[in-house]
PDB file of C-alpha atoms and ligand atoms in Angstrom:
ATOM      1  CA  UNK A   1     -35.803 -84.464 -81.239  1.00 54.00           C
ATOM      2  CA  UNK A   2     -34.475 -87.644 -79.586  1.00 68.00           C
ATOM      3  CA  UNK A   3     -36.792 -89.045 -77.240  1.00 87.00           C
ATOM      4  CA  UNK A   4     -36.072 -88.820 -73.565  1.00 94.00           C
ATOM      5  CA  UNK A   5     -36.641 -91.396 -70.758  1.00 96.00           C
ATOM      6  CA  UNK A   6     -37.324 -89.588 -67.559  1.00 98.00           C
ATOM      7  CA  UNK A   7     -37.437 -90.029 -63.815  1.00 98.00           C
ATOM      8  CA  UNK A   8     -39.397 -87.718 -61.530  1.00 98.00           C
ATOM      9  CA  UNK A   9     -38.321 -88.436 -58.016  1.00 98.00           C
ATOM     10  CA  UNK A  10     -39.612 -86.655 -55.010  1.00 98.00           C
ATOM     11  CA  UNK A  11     -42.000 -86.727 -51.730  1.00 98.00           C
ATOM     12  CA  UNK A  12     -45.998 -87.836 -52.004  1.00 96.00           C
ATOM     13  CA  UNK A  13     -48.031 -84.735 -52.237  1.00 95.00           C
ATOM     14  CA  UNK A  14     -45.134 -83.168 -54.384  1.00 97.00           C
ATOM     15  CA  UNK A  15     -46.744 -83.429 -57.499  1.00 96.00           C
ATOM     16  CA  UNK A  16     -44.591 -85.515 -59.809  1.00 97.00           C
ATOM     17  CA  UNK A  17     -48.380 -87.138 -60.406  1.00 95.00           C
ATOM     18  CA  UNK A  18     -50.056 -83.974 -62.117  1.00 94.00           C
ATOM     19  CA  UNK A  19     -45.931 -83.081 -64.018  1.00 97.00           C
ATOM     20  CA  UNK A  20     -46.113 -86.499 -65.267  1.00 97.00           C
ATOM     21  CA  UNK A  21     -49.896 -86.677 -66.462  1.00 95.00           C
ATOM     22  CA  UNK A  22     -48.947 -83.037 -68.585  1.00 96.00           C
ATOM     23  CA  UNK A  23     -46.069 -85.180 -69.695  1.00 97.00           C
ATOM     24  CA  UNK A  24     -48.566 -87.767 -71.316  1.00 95.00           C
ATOM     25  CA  UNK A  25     -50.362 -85.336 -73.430  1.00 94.00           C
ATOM     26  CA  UNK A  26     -47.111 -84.798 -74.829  1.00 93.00           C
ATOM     27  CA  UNK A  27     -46.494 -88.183 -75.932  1.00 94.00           C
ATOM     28  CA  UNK A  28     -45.147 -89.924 -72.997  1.00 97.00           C
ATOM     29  CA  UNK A  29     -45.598 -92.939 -71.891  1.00 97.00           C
ATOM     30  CA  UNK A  30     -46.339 -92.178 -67.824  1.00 96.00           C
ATOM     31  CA  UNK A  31     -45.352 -95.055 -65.547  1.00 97.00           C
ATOM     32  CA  UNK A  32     -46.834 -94.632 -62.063  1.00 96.00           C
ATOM     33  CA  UNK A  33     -45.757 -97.578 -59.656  1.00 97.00           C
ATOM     34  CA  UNK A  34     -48.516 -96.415 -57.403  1.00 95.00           C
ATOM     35  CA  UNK A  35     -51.243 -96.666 -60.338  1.00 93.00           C
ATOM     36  CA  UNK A  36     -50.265 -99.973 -61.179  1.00 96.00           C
ATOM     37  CA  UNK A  37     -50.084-101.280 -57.687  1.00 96.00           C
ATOM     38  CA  UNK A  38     -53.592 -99.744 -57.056  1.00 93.00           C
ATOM     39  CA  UNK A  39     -54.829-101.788 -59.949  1.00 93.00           C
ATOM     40  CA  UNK A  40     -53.133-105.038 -58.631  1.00 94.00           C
ATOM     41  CA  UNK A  41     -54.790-104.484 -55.037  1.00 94.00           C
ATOM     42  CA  UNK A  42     -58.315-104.470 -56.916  1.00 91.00           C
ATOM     43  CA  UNK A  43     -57.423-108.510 -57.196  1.00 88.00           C
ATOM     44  CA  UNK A  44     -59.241-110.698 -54.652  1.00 89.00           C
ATOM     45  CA  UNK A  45     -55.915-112.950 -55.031  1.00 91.00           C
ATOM     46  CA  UNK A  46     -53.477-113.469 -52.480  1.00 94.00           C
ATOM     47  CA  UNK A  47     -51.049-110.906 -53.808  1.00 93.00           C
ATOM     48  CA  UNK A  48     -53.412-107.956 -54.402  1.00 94.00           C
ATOM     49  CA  UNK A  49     -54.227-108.674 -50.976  1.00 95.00           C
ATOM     50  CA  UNK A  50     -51.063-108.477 -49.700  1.00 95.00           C
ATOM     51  CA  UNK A  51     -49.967-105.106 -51.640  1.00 96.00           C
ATOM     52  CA  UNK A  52     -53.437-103.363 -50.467  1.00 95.00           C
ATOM     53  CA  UNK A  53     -52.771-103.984 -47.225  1.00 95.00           C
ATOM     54  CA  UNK A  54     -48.983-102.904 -47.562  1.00 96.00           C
ATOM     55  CA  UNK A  55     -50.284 -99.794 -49.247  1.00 95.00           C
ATOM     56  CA  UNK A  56     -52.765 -98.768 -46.418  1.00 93.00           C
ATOM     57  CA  UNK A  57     -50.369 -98.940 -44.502  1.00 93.00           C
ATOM     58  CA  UNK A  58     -48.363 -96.391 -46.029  1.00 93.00           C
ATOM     59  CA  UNK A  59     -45.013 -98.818 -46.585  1.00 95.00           C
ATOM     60  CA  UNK A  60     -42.991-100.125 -49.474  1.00 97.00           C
ATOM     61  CA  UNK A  61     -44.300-102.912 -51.731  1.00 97.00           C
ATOM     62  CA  UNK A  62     -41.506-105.297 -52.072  1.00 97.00           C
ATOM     63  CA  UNK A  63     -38.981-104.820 -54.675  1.00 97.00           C
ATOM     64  CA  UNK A  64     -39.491-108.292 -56.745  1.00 96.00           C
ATOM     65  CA  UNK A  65     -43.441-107.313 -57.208  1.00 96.00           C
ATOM     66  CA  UNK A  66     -42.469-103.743 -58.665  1.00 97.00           C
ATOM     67  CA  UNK A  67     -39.983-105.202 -60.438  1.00 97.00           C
ATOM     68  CA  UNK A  68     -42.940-107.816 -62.291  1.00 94.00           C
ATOM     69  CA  UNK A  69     -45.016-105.400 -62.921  1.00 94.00           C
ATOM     70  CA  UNK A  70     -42.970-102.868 -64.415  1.00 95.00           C
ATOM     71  CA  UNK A  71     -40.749-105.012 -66.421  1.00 94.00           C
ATOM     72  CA  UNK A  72     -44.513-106.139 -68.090  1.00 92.00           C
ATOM     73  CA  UNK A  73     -45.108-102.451 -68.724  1.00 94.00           C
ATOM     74  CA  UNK A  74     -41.651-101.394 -69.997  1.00 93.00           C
ATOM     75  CA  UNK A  75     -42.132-104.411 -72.700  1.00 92.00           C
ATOM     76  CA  UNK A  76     -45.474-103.209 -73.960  1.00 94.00           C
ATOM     77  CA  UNK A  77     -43.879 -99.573 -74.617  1.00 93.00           C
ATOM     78  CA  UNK A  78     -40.874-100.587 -75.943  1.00 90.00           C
ATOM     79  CA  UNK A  79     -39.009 -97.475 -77.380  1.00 90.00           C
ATOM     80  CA  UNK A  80     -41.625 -95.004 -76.702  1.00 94.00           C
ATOM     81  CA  UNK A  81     -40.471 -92.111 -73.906  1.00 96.00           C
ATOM     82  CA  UNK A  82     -41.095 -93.304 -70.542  1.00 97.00           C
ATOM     83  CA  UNK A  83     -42.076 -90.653 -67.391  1.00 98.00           C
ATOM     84  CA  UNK A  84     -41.468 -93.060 -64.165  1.00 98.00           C
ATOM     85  CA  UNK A  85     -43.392 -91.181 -61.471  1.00 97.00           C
ATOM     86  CA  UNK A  86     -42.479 -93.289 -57.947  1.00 96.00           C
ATOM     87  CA  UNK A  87     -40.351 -94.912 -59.212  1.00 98.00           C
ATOM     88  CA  UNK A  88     -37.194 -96.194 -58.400  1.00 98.00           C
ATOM     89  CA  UNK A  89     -37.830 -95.612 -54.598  1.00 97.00           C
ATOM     90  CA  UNK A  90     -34.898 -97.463 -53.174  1.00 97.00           C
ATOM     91  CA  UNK A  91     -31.914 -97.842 -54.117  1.00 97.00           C
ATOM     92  CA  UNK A  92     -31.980-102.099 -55.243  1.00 97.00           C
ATOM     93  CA  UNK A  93     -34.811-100.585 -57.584  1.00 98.00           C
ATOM     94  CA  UNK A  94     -32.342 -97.877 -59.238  1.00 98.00           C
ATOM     95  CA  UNK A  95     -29.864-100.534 -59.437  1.00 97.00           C
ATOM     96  CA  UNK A  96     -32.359-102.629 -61.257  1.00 97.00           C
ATOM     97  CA  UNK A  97     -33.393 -99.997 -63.367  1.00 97.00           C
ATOM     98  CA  UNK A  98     -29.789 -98.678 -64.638  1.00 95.00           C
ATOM     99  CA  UNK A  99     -29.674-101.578 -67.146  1.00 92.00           C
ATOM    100  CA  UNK A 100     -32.164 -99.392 -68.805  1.00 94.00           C
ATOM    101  CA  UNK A 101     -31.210 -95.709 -70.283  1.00 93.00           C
ATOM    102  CA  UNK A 102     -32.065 -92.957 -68.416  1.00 95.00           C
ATOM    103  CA  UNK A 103     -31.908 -89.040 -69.459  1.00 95.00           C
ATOM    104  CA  UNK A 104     -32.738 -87.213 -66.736  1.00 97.00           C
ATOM    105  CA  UNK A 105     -33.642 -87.557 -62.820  1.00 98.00           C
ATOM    106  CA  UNK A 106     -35.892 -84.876 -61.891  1.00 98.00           C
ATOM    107  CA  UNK A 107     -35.788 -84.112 -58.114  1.00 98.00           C
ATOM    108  CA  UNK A 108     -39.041 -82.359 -57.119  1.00 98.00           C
ATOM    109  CA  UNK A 109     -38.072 -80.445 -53.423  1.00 98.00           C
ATOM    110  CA  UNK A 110     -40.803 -79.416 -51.248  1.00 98.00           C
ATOM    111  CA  UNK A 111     -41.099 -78.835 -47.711  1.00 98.00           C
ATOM    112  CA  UNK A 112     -42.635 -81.349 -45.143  1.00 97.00           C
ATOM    113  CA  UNK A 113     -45.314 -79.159 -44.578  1.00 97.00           C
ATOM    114  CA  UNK A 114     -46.097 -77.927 -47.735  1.00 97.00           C
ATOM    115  CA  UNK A 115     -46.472 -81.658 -49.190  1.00 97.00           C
ATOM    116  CA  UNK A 116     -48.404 -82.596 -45.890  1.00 97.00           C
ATOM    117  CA  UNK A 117     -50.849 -79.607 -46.748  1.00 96.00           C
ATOM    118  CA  UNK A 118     -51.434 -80.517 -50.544  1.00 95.00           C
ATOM    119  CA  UNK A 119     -51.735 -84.286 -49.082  1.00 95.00           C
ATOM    120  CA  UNK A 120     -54.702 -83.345 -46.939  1.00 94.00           C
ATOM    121  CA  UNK A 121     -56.665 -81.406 -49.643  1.00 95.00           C
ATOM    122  CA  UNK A 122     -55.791 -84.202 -52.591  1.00 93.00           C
ATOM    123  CA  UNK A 123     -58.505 -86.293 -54.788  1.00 94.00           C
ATOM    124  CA  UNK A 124     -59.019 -87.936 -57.586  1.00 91.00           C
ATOM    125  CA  UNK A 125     -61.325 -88.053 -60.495  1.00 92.00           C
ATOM    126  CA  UNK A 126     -63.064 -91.292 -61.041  1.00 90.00           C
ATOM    127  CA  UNK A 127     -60.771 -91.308 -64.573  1.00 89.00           C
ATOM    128  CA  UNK A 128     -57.367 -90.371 -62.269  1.00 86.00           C
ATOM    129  CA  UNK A 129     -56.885 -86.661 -62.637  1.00 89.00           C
ATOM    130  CA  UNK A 130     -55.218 -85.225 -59.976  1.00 90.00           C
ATOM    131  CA  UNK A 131     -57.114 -82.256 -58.606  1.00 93.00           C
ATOM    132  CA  UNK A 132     -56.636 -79.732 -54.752  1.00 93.00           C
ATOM    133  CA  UNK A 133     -59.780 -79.256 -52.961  1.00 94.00           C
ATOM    134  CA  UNK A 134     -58.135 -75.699 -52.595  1.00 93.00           C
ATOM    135  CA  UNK A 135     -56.003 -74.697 -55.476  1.00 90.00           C
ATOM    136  CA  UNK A 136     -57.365 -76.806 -58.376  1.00 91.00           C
ATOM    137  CA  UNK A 137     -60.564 -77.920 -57.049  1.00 94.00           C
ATOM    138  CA  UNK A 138     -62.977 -80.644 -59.722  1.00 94.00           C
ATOM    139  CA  UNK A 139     -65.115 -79.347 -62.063  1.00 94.00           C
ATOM    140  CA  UNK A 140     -68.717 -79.001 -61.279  1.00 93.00           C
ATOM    141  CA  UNK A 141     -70.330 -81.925 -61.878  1.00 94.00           C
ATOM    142  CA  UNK A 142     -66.883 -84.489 -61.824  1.00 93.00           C
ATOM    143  CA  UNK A 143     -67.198 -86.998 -59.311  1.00 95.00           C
ATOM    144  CA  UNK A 144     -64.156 -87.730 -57.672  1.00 94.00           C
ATOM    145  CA  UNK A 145     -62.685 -89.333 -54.478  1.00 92.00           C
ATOM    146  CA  UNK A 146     -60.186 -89.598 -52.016  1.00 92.00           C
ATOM    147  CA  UNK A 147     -57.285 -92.077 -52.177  1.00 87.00           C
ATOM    148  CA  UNK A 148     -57.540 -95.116 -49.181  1.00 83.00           C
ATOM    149  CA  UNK A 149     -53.893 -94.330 -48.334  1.00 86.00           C
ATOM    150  CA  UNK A 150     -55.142 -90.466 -47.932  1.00 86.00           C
ATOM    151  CA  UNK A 151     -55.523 -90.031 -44.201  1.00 91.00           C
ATOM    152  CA  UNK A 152     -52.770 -87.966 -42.021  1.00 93.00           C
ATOM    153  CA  UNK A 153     -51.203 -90.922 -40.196  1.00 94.00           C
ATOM    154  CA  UNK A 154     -50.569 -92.677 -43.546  1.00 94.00           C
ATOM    155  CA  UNK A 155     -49.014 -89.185 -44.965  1.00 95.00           C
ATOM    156  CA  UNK A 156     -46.219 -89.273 -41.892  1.00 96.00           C
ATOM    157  CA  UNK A 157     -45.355 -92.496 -42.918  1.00 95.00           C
ATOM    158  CA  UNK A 158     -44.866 -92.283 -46.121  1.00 95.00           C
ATOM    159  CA  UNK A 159     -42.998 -89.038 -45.458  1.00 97.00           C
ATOM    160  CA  UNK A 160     -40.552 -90.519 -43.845  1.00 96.00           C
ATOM    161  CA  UNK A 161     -40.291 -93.521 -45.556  1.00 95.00           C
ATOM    162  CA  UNK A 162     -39.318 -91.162 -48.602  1.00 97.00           C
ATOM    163  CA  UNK A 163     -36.892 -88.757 -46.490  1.00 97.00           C
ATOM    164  CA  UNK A 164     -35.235 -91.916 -45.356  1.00 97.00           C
ATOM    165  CA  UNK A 165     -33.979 -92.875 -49.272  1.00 97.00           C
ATOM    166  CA  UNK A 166     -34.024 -89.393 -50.892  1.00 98.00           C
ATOM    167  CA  UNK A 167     -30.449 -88.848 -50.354  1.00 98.00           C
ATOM    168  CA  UNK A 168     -29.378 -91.529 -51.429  1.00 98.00           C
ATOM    169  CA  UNK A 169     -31.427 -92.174 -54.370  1.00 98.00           C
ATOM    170  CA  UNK A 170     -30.321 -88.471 -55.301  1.00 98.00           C
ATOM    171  CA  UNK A 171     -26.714 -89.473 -55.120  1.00 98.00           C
ATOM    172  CA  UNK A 172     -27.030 -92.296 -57.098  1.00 98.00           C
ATOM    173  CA  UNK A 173     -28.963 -90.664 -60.160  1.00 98.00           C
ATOM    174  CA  UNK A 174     -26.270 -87.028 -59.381  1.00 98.00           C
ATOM    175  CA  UNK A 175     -23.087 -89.096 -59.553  1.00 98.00           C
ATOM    176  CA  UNK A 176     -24.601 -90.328 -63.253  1.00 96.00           C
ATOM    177  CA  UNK A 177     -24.906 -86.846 -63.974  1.00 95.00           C
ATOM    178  CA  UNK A 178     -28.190 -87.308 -65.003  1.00 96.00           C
ATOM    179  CA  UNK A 179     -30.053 -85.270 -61.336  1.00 98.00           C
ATOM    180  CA  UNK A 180     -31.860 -81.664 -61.767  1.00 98.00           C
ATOM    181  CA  UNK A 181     -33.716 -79.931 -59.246  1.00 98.00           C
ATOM    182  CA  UNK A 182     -37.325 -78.879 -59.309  1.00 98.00           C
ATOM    183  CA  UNK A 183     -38.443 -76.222 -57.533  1.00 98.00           C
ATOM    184  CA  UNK A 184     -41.771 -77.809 -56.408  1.00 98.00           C
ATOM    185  CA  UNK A 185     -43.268 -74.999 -54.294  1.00 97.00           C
ATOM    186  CA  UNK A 186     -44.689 -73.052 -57.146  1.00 96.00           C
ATOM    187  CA  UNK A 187     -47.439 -73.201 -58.962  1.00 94.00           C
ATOM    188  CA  UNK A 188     -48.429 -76.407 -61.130  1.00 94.00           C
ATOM    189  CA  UNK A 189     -47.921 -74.247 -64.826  1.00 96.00           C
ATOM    190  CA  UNK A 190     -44.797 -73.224 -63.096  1.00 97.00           C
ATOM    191  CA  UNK A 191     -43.428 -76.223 -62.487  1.00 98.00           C
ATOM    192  CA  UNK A 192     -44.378 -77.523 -65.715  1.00 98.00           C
ATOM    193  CA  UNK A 193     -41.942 -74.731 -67.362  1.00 98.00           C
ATOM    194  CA  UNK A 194     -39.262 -75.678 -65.474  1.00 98.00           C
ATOM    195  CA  UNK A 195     -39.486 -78.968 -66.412  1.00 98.00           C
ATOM    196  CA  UNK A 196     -39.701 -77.916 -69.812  1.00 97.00           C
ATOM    197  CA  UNK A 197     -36.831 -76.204 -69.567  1.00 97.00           C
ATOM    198  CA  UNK A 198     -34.742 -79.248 -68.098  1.00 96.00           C
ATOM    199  CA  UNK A 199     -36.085 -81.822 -70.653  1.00 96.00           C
ATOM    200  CA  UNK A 200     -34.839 -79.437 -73.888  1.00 95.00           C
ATOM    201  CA  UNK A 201     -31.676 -79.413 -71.918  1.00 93.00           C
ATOM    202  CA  UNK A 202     -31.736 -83.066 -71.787  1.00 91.00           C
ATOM    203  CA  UNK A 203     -33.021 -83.260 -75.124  1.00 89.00           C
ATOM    204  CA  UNK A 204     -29.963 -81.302 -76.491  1.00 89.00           C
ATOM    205  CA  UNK A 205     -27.603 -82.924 -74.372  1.00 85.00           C
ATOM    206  CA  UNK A 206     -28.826 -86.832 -76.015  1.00 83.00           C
ATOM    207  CA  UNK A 207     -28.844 -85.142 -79.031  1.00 86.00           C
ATOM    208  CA  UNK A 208     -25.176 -84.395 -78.865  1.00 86.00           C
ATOM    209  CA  UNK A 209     -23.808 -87.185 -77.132  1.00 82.00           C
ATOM    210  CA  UNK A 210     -25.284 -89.562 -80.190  1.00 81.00           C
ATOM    211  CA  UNK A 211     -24.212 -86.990 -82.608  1.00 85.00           C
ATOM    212  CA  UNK A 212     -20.731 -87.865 -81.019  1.00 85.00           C
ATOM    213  CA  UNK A 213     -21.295 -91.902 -80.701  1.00 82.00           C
ATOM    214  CA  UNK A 214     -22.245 -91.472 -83.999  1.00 83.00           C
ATOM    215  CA  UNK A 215     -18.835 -90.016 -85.617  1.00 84.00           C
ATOM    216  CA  UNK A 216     -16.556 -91.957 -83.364  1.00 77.00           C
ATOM    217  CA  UNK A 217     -15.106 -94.982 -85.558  1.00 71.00           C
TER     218      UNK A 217
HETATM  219  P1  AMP B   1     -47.897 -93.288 -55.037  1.00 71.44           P
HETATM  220  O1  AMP B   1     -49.126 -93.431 -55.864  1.00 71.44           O
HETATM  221  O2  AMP B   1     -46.635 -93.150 -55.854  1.00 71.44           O
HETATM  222  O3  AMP B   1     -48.018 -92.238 -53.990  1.00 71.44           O
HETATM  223  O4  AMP B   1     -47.721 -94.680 -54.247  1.00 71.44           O
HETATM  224  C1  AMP B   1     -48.726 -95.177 -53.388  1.00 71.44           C
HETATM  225  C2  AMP B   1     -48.174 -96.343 -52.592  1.00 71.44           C
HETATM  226  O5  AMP B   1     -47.813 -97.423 -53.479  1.00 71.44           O
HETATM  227  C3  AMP B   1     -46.908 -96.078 -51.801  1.00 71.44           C
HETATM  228  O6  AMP B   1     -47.188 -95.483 -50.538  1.00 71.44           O
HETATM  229  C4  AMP B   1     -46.323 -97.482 -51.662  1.00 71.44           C
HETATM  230  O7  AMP B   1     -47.057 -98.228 -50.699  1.00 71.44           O
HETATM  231  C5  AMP B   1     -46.645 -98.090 -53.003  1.00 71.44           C
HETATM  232  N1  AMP B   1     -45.560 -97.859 -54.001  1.00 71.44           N
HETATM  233  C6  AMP B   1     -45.637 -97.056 -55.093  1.00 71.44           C
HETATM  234  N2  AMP B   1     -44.503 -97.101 -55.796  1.00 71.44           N
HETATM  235  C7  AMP B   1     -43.674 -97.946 -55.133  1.00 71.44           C
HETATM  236  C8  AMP B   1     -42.341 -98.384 -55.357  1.00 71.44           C
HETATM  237  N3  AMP B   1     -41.618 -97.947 -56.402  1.00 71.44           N
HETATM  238  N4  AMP B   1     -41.798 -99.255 -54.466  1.00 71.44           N
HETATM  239  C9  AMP B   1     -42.518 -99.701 -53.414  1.00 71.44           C
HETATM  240  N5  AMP B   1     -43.776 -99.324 -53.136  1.00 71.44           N
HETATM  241  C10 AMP B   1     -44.366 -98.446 -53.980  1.00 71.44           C
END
């Protein structure tokens, strides 16, 4: 089957992090902004400075130092299929990134409260699995910890920094054709199905379209 390039947009706490690590078992290449911004802010420079303190803050790391850092990334894996997960986040970035071909945007829809809730009971494996205090909670023995930007206040913010763009991100990637909904409230193997479902969808859908590029003289 043709390989897809995908986009999983959506609130924090929604879980396009867990979809999108599934997705790179399957051979994906899984592009987390956030990841890759958390390894920059490990830098004692002046920049990984500046991006950890952005990031604690809960706000937007400026478009030109996503765009460096995933430009470097999206050269390494050159042709492989690419999960972005965070990314675009505003608009300028989707622009940026519609050079580039796209399959499908996946729109993962949650309530407020329901992210807020899976927020609060999120950490992290010392090797970056994704696990719920609650629902999914670390294997005996894992050691694991608790993001810096994982504190309530933070959560608000970056709430509402994502309400603020999600329409409009949405109409950019549904006026492409290219936006499908994910029911996020259910359970993680749930959601994984339906995304199953909407990537052989895509799948077919590429398939076709090059099928058609393909006999057109
Ligand atoms: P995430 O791991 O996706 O929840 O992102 C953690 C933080 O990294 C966000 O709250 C932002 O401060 C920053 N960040 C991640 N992706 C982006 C992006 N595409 N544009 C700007 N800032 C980002």
């Amino acid at each position: 089957m043709k390989h897809l390039n995908v986009i999983f947009l959506g609130p924090p706490g929604s879980g396009k992090g867990t979809q999108a690590q599934k997705l790179s078992s399957q051979g994906f290449i899984h592009i987390s902004t956030g990841d890759l911004l958390r390894r920059e802010a490990t830098a004692a420079s002046h920049k990984g400075q500046a991006i950890l303190q952005i990031m604690r803050q809960g706000g937007l790391v400026p478009d030109h130092l996503i765009f460096e850092l995933i430009d470097d990334v999206m050269i390494r894996h050159c042709g492989a299929p690419l999960v972005f997960d965070g990314f675009p986040r505003t608009l300028n970035q989707a622009a940026w990134l519609s050079s580039f071909r796209v399959d499908v945007a996946c729109i993962f829809k949650i309530s407020d409260a329901e992210a807020l809730g899976r927020l609060g009971r999120r950490v992290m494996g010392l090797d970056g699995a994704i696990y719920d205090t609650e629902r999914l909670p670390p294997p005996p023995g894992v050691q694991y910890l608790r993001r810096a930007d994982d504190a309530y206040a933070i959560h608000i913010e970056r709430l509402q920094q994502y309400r603020e763009r999600e329409a409009e991100l949405c109409s950019f990637y549904a006026r492409k054709g290219l936006l499908r909904t994910v029911d996020a409230s259910q359970s993680c193997d749930r959601v994984a199905k339906q995304i199953e479902t909407l990537l052989k969808l895509a799948g077919s859908l590429a398939e076709k379209k090059s099928a058609r590029l393909a006999e057109s003289p």
